[in-house]
Coordinates of C-alpha atoms in Angstrom, one line a residue:
Chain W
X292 CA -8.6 -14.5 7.9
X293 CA -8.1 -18.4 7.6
X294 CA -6.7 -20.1 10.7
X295 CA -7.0 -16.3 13.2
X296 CA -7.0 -18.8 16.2
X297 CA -4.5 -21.0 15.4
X298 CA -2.4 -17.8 14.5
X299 CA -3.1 -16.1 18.0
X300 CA -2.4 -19.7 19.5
X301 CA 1.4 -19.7 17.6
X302 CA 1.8 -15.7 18.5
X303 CA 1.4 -17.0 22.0
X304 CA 3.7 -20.1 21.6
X305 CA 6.6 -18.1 20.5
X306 CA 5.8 -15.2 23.4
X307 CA 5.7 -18.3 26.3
X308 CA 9.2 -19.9 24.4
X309 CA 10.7 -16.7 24.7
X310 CA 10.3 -15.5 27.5
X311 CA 11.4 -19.0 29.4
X312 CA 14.4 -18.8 26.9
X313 CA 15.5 -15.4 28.4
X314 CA 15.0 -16.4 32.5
X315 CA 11.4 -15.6 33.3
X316 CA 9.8 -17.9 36.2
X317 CA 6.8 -16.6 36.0
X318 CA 4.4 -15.0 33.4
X319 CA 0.8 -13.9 33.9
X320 CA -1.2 -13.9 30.3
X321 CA -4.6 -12.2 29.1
X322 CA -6.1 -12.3 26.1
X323 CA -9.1 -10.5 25.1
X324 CA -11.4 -11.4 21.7
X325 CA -13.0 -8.5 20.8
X326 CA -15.3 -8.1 17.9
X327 CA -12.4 -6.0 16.0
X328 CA -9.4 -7.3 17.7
X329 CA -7.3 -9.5 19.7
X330 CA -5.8 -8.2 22.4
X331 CA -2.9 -10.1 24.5
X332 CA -1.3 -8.5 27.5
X333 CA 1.7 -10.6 29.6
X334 CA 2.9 -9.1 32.9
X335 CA 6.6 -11.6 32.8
X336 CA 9.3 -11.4 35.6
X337 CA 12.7 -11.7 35.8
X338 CA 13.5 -10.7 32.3
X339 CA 17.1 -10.9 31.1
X340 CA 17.2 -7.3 30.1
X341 CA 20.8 -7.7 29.1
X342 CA 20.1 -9.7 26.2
X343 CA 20.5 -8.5 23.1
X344 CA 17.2 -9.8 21.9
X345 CA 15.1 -8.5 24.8
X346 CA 16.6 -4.9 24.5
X347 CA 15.1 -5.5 20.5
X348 CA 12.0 -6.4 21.1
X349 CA 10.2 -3.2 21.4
X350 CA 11.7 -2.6 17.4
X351 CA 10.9 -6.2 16.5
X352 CA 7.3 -6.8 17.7
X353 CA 6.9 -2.4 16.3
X354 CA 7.3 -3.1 12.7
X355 CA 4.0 -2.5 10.8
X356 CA 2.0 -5.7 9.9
X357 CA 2.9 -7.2 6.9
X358 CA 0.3 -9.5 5.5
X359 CA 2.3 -11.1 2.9
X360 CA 4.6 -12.5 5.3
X361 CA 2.9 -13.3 7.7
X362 CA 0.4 -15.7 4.8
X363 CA 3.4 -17.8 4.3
X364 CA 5.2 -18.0 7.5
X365 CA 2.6 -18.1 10.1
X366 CA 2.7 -21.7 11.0
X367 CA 7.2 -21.4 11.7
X368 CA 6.1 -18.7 14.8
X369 CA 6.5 -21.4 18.0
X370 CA 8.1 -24.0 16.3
X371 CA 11.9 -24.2 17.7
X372 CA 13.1 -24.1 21.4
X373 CA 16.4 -22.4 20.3
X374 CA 15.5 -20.0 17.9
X375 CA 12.7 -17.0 17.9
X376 CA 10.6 -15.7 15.6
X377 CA 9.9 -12.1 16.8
X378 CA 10.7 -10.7 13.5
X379 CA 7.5 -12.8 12.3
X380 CA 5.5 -11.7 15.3
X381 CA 6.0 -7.9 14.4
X382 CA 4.5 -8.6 11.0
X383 CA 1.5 -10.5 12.6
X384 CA 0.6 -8.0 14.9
X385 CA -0.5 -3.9 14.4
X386 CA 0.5 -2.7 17.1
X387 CA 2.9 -3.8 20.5
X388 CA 3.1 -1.7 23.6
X389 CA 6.4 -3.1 25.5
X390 CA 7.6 -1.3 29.2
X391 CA 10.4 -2.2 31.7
X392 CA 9.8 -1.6 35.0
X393 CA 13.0 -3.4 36.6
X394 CA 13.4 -6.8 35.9
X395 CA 9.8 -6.9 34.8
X396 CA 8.9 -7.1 31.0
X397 CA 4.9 -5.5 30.3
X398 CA 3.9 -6.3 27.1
X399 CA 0.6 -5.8 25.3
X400 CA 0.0 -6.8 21.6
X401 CA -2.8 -5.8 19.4
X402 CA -4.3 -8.0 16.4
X403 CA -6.6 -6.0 14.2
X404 CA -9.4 -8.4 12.6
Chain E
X774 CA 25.4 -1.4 17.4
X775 CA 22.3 0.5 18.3
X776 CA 23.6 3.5 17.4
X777 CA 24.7 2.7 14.2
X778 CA 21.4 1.6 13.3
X779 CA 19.9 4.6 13.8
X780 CA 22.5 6.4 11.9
X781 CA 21.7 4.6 9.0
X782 CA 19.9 6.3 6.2
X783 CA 16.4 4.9 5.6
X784 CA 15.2 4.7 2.0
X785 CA 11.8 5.6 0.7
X786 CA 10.0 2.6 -0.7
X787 CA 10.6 4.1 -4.1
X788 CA 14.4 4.4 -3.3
X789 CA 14.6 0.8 -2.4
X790 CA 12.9 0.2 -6.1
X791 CA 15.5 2.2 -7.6
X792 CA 17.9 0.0 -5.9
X793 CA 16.4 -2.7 -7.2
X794 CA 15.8 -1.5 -10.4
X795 CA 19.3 -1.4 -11.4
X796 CA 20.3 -4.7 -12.3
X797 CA 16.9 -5.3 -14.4
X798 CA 17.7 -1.7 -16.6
X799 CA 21.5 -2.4 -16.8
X800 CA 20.5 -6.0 -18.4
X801 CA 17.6 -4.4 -20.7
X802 CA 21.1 -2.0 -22.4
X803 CA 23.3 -5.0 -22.4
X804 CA 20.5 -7.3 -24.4
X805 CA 20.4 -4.1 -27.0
X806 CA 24.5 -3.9 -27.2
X807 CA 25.0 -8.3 -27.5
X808 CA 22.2 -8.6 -29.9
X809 CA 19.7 -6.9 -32.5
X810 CA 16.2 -5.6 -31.6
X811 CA 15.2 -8.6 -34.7
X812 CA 17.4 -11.1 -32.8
X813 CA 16.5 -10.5 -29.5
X814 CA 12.5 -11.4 -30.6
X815 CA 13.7 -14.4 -32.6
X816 CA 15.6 -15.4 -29.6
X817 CA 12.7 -14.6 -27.3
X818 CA 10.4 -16.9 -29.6
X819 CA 12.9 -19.6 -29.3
X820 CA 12.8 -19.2 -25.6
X821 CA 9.1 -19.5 -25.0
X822 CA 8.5 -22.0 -27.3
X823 CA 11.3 -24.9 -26.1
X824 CA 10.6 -27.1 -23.2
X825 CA 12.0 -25.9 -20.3
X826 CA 13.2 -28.8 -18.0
X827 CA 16.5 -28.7 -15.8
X828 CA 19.3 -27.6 -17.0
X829 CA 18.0 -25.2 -20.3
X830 CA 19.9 -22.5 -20.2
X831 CA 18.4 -19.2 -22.0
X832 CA 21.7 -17.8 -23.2
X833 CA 22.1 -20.9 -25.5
X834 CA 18.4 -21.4 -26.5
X835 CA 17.8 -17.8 -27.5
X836 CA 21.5 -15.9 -27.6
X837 CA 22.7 -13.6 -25.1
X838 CA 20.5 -10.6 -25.7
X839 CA 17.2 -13.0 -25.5
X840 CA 18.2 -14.2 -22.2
X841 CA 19.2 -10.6 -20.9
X842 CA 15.9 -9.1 -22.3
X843 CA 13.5 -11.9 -20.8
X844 CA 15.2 -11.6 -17.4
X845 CA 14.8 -7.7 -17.6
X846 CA 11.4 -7.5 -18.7
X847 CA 10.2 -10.3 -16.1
X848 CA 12.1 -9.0 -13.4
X849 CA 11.0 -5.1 -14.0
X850 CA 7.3 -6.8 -14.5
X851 CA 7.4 -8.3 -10.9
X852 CA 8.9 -5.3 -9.0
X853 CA 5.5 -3.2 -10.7
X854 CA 3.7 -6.3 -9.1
X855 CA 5.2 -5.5 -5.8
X856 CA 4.4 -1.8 -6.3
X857 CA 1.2 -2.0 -7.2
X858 CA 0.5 -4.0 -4.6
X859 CA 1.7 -2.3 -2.0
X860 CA 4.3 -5.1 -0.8
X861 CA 7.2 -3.6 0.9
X862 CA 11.1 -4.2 0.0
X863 CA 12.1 -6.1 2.4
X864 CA 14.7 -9.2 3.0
X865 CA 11.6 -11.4 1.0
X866 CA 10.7 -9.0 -1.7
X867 CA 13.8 -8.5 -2.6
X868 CA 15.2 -12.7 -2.8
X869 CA 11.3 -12.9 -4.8
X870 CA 13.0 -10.3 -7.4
X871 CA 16.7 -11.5 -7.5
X872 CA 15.4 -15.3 -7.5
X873 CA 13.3 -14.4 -10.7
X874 CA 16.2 -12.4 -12.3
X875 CA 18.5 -15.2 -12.4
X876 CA 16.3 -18.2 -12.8
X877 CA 14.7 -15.9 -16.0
X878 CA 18.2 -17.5 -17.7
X879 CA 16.8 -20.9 -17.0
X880 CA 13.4 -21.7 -16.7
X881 CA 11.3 -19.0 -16.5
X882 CA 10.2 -16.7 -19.2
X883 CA 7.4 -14.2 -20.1
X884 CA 5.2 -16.8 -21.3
X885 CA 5.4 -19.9 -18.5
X886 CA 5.2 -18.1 -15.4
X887 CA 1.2 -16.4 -15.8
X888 CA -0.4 -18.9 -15.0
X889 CA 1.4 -19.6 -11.5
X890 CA 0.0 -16.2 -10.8
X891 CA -3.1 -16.7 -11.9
X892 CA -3.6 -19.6 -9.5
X893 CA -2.6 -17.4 -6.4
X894 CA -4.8 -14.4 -8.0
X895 CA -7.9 -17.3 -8.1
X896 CA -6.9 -18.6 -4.6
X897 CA -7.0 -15.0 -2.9
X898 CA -10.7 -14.7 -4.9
X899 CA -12.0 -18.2 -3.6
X900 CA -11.2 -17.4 -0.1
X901 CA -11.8 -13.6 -0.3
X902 CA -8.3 -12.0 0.3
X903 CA -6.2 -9.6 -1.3
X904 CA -3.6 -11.1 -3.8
X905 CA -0.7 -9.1 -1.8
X906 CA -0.9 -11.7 0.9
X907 CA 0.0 -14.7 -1.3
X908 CA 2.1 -12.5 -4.1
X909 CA 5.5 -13.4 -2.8
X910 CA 4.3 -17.4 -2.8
X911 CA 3.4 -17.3 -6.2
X912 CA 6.6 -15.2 -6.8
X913 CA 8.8 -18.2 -5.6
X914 CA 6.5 -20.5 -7.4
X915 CA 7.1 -19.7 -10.8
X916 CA 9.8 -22.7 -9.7
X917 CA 7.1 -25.3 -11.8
X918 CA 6.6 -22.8 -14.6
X919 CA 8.3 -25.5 -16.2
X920 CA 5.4 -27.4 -16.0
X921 CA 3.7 -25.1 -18.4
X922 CA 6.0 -25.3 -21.0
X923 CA 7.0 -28.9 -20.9
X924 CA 2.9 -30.2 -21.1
X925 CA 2.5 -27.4 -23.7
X926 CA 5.0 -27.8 -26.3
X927 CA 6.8 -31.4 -24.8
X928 CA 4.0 -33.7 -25.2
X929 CA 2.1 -34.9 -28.6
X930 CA -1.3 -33.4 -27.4
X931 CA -2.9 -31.3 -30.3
X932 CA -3.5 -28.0 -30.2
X933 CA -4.6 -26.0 -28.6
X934 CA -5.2 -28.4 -26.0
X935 CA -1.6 -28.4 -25.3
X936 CA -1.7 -25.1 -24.1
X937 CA -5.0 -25.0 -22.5
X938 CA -3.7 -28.2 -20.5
X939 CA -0.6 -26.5 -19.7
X940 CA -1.7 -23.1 -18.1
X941 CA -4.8 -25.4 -16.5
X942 CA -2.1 -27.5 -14.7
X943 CA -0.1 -24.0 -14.0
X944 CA -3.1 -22.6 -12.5
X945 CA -3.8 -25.4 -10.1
X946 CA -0.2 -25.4 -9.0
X947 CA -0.4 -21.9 -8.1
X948 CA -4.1 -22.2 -6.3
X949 CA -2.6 -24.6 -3.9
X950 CA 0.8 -23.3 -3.6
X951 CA -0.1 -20.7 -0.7
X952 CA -1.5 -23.4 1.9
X953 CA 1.4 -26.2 0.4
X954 CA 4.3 -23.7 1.1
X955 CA 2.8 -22.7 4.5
X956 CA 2.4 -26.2 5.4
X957 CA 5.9 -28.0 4.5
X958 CA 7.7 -25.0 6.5
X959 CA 6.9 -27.2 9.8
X960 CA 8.8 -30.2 8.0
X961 CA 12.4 -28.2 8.1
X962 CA 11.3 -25.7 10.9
X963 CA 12.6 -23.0 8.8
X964 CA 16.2 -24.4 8.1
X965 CA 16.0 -24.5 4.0
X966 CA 15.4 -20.9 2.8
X967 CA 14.4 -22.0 -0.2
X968 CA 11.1 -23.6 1.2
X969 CA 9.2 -23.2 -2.0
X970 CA 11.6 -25.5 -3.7
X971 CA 10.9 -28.0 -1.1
X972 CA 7.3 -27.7 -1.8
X973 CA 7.6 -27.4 -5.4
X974 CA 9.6 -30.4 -5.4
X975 CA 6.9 -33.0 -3.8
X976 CA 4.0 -31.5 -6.2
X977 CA 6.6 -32.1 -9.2
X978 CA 7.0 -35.4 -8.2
X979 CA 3.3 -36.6 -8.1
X980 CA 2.6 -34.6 -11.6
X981 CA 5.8 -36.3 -13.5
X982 CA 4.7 -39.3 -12.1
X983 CA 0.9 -39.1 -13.6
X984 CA 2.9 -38.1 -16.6
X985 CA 5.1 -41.0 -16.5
X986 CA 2.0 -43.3 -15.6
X987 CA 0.2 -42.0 -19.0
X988 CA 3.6 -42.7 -21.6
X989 CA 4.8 -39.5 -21.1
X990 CA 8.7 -39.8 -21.0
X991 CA 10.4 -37.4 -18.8
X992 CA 14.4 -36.6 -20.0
X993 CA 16.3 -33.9 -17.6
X994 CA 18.7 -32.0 -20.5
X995 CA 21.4 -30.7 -20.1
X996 CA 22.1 -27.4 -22.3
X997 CA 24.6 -25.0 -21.3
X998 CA 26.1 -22.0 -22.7
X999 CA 30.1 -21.4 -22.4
X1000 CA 31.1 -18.4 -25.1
X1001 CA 30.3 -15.4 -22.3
X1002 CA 31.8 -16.4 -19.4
X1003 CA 34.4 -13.8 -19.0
X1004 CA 31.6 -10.9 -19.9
X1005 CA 29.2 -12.5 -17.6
X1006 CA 32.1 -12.4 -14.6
X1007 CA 32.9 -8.8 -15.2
X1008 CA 29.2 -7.5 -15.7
X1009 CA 28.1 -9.5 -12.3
X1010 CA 31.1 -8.8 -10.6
X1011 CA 30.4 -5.0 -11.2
X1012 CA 27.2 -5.1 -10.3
X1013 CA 28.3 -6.7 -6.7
X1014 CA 31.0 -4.2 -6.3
X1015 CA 27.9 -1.7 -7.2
X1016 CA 25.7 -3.4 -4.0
X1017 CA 28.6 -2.9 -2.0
X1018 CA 28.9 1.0 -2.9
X1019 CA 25.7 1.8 -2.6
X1020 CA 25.3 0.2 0.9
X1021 CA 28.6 1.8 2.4
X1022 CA 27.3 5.1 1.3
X1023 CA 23.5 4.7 3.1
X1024 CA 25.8 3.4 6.1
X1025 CA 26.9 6.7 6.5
X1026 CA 30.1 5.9 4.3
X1027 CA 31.1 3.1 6.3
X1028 CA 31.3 -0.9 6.9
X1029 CA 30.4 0.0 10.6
X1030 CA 28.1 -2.6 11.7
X1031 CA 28.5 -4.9 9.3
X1032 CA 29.8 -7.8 11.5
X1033 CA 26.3 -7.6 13.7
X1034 CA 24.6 -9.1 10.6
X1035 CA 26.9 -12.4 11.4
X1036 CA 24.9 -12.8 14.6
X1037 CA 22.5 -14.1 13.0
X1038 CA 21.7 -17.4 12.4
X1039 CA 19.9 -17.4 9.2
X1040 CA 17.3 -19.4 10.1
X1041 CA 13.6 -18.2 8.4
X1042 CA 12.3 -15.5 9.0
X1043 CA 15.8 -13.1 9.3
X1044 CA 14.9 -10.5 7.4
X1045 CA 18.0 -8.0 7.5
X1046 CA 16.6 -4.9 5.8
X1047 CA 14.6 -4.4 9.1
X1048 CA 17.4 -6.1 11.5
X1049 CA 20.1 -4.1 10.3
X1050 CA 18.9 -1.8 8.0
X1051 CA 19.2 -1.2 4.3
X1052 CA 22.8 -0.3 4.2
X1053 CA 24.3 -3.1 5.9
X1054 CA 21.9 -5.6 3.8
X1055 CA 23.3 -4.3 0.4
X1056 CA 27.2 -4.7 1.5
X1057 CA 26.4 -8.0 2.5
X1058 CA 24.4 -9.2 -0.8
X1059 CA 27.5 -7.7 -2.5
X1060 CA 30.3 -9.4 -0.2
X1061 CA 27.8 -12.6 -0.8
X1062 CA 27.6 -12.0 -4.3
X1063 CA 31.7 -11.9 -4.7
X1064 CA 31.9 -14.5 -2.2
X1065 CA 29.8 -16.6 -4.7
X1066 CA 31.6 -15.9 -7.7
X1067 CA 35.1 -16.9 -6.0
X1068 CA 33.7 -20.1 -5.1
X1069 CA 32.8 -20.6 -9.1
X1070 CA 36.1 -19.6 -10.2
X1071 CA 37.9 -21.7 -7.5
X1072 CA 36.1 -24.5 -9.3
X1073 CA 37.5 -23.3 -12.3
X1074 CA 33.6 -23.3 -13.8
X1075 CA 32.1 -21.4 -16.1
X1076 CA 30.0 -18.6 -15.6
X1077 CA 26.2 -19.6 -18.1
X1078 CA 22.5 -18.9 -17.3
X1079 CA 21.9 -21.9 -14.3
X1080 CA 25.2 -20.3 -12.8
X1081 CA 23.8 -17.1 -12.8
X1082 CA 20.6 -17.7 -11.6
X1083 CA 22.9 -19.7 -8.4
X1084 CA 24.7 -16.0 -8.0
X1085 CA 21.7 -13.6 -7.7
X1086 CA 19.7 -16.6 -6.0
X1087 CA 22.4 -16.0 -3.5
X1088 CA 22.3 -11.9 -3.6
X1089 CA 18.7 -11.9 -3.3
X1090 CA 18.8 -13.9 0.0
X1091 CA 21.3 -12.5 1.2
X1092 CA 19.1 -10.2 2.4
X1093 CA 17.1 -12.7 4.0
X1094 CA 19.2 -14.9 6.2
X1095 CA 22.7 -15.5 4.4
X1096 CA 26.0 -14.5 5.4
X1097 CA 29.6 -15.1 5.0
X1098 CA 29.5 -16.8 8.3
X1099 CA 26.1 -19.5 7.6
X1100 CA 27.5 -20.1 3.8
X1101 CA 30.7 -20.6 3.6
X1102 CA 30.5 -23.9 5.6
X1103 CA 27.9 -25.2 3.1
X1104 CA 30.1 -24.2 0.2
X1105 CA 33.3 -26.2 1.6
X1106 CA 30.9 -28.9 2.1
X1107 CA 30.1 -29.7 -1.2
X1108 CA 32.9 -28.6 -2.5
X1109 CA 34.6 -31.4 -0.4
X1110 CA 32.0 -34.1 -1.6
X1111 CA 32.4 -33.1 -5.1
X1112 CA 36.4 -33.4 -4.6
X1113 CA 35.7 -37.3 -3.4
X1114 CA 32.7 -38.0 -5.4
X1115 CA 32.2 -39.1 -8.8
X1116 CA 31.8 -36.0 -9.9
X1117 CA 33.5 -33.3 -11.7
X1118 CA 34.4 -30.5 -9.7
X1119 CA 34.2 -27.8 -12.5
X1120 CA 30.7 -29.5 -13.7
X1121 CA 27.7 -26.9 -13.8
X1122 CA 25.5 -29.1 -12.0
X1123 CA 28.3 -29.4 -8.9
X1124 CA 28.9 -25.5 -9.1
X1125 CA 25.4 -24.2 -8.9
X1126 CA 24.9 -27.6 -6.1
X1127 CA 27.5 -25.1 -4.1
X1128 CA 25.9 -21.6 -4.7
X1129 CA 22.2 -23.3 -4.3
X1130 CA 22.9 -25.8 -1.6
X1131 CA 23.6 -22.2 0.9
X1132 CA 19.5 -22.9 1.5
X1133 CA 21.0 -24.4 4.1
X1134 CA 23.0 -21.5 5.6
X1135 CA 20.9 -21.3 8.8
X1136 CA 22.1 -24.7 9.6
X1137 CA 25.7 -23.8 9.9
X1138 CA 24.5 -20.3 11.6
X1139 CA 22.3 -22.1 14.6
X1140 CA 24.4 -25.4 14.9
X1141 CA 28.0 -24.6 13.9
X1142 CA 30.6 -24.7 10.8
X1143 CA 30.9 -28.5 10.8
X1144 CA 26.9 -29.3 10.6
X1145 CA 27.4 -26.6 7.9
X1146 CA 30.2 -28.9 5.8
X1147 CA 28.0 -31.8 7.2
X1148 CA 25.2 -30.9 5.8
X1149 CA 26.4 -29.5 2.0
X1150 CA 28.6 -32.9 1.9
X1151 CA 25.2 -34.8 2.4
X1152 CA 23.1 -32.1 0.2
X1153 CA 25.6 -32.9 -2.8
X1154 CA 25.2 -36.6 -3.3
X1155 CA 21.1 -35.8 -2.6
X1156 CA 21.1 -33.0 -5.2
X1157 CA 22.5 -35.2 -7.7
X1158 CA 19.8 -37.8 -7.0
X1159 CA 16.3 -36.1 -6.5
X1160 CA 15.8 -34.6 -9.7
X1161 CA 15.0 -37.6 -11.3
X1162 CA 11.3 -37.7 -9.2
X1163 CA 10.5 -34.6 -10.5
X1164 CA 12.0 -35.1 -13.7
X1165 CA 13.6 -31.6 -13.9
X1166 CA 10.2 -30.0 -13.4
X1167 CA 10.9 -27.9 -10.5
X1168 CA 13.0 -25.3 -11.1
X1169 CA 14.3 -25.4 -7.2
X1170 CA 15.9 -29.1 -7.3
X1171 CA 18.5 -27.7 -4.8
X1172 CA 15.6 -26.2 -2.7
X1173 CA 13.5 -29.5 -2.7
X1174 CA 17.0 -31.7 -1.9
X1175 CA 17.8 -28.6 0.7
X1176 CA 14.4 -29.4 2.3
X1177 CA 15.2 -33.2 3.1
X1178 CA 18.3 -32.7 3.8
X1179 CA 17.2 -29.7 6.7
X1180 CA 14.5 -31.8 7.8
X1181 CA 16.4 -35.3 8.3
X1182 CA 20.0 -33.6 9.9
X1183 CA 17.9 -30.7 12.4
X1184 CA 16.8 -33.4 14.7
X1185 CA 19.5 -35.6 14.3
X1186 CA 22.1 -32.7 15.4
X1187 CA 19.6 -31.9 18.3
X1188 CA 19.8 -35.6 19.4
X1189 CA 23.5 -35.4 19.6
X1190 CA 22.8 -32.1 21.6
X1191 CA 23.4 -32.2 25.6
X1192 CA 20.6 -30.3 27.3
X1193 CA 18.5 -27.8 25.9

């Protein structure tokens, strides 16, 4: 696909925007290229779980890729402080693997080639 | 709220194109009742064949039952493209399908809109994709099928050149839609819905000016239908009360829920088929759609093809980022301008200004009702102004204004912003 590392690059953007917007101090980030996927894995602390949009996230970032949006939208994902785009990461990636443990948010995202 | 999510009844994909099906089949009977089979494909003729710059409304070019029957079959044509292409109905899908049902009144008809598609089809080919990822694109493009029609039967060429150089232009415009539409998105940061519009609005620019630098003369028209008003207002108002029935029955007979969709702010991508399921989505493009026609008949205007292509512009993204909340600011916005403007207030231009200038609904939803008035005051006066660079080609004049407006007020709100 045209532009798969600038997408991973925005997918990250709007995971780092986020998580600052919802009172993490610190967040710890892997990301693995594999020949048939990306894999990104963030270890973030100090999660506001109360939020509304945290307690979402497992059905937002869930929803089955959906190439057709993600062709038009890709380049919005990272692109306002106030706002967030999960809804458009959930259609970038295939799969999302999100746990609580506490005030600790593990989250590991899966971007088929 | 949670909960009533998951009480929600979830639809098959061939449910939700039943749903959607309804408005396209109800219109395919009405053509048959207003008009003959012979005068529908006289009026269809008519329709095809007649330039189709800003403001051409259908119902006058071809009669009633040509402008039901073009919307039906183009509309019923596109949801077998989504099917057979595996694209969801979602909040996008389904403003694609409402946006092409009500614009089929003015613009876009079973002969100009091909060769959009064919430019996205050749696009996916050159760079060795499927066509599903860039259908939707090329849906909302159809905005310059105008394009088609006005080189093919508006200029002197011989034919068949004139068609040849039409559909050639039509396919270029939809080749480099995809990477176009992608691209301007960063320019508003997602507070115009109608993005296309925006983009379809620059690449009508630079084509009516080649145009204009070669002798070609580009005249906006203004023809406008009046004799169907009051069957127009029942039939659409039905069809909203309809939306509304159907959602509050998959909402487990009830409205429960319904005031989580006002959370929102609107702002691309809100999609609220998955946010807040199907139910919920439908009452609100109904409530939207009534909400709509109140404002038209507060204006004391009349209901015609542009008009109707404002309404179900609005129903259609209504599942993707409008609500009461996010519009209703814009609409007293420019129905304010239009009150001190030079304007007439019952005009059709300053109607469907109101019912298309909600592109910039997520302004109101992220920044508050009075950037929402501030911004359809300013959207007005721009509306009125812009269509003269494009020369009526793009369909979307309100999306292309909606676009500079977004782009020029975002930052300036955010300067006037304390802190982050």
């Amino acid at each position: 696909m045209k532009h798969e590392i600038k997408r991973i690059s925005k997918i990250l953007d709007e995971l780092v925007t986020f998580c600052f917007l919802h009172g993490t101090n610190e967040m710890n980030v892997n990301i693995e290229n594999h020949n048939e996927y990306f894999k990104i894995s963030f270890v973030i602390d100090n999660i506001d779980c109360t939020d509304r949009r945290v307690q979402e996230l497992k059905k937002l970032l869930n929803s089955p890729r959906q190439e057709e949006i993600e062709e038009y939208y890709w380049e919005l994902a990272g692109e306002c402080d106030s706002d967030t785009e999960f809804t458009l990461v959930g259609a970038m990636v295939d799969r999302a693997e999100v746990e609580f443990k506490g005030t600790s948010l593990y989250l590991t995202l899966y971007r088929y080639r | 709220m949670l909960k009533t999510k998951l009480n929600t009844k979830q639809l098959t994909e061939k449910q939700k194109i039943s749903v959607l099906m309804i408005l396209p089949l109800s219109m395919l009977v009405l053509a048959f009742v207003f008009d003959t089979p012979v005068d529908i494909i006289k009026g269809l003729y008519k329709i095809i064949i007649h330039p189709d710059i800003l403001l051409t409304d259908y119902i006058k070019v071809g009669g009633i039952g040509a402008a039901f029957f073009n919307s039906a079959i183009l509309t019923l044509l596109n949801i077998y493209i989504l099917r057979k292409n595996n694209i969801s109905v979602n909040g996008i899908s389904m403003a694609a399908i409402f946006i092409i049902a009500g614009f089929a009144f003015f613009g876009k008809n079973l002969f100009n809109v091909w060769a959009i598609y064919l430019g996205g089809f050749i696009y996916t080919k050159y760079q060795g994709r499927k066509f599903k990822n860039v259908a939707i694109v090329s849906m909302f493009g159809t905005a310059l099928a105008p394009l088609v029609n006005e080189i093919a039967y508006g200029t002197n060429l011989p034919f068949p050149f004139n068609i040849i150089l039409g559909v050639s232009v039509g396919i270029l415009v939809g080749f480099v839609l995809p990477p176009l539409s992608s691209h301007f998105l960063r320019t508003h940061d997602g507070y115009s819905l109608y993005n296309i519009g925006f983009t379809a609005g620059f690449i009508g620019a630079i084509i009516m000016s080649i145009m204009k630098s070669y002798g070609f003369i580009g005249e906006s028209t203004l023809i406008l239908s009046s004799e169907y008003d009051l069957i127009l207002k029942i039939f659409l108002t039905s069809f909203f009360i309809i939306l509304i029935v159907i959602g509050y029955f998959l909402n487990n007979r009830s409205f429960k829920g319904y005031s989580d969709i006002l959370w929102f702010t609107g702002r691309l991508i809100t999609d609220f088929t998955h946010l807040v399921g199907i139910g919920i989505t439908l009452i609100n493009m109904g409530i939207m759609g009534l909400i709509g026609m109140i404002y038209v008949i507060i204006s004391n205007g009349v209901v015609n093809g542009p008009v109707i292509g404002g309404l179900l512009t609005i129903v259609g993204f209504s599942a993707f980022g409008k609500h009461p909340r996010n519009c209703i600011p814009i609409l007293v916005g420019v129905y304010l301008a239009g009150m001190t403007g030079i304007w007439e207030t019952n005009s059709t231009a300053l109607i469907i200004a109101g019912l298309f200038g909600t592109t910039l609904a997520p302004i109101a939803g992220e920044y508050g009702w009075f950037s929402g008035i501030l911004a359809g005051f300013f959207h007005l006066s721009l509306v009125m102004n812009v269509g003269y660079l494009h020369g009526g080609l793009n369909l979307y004049n309100n999306g292309f204004s909606g676009g500079i407006v977004a782009s020029m007020l975002v930052p300036i709100i955010d300067a006037f912003r304390k802190g982050d």
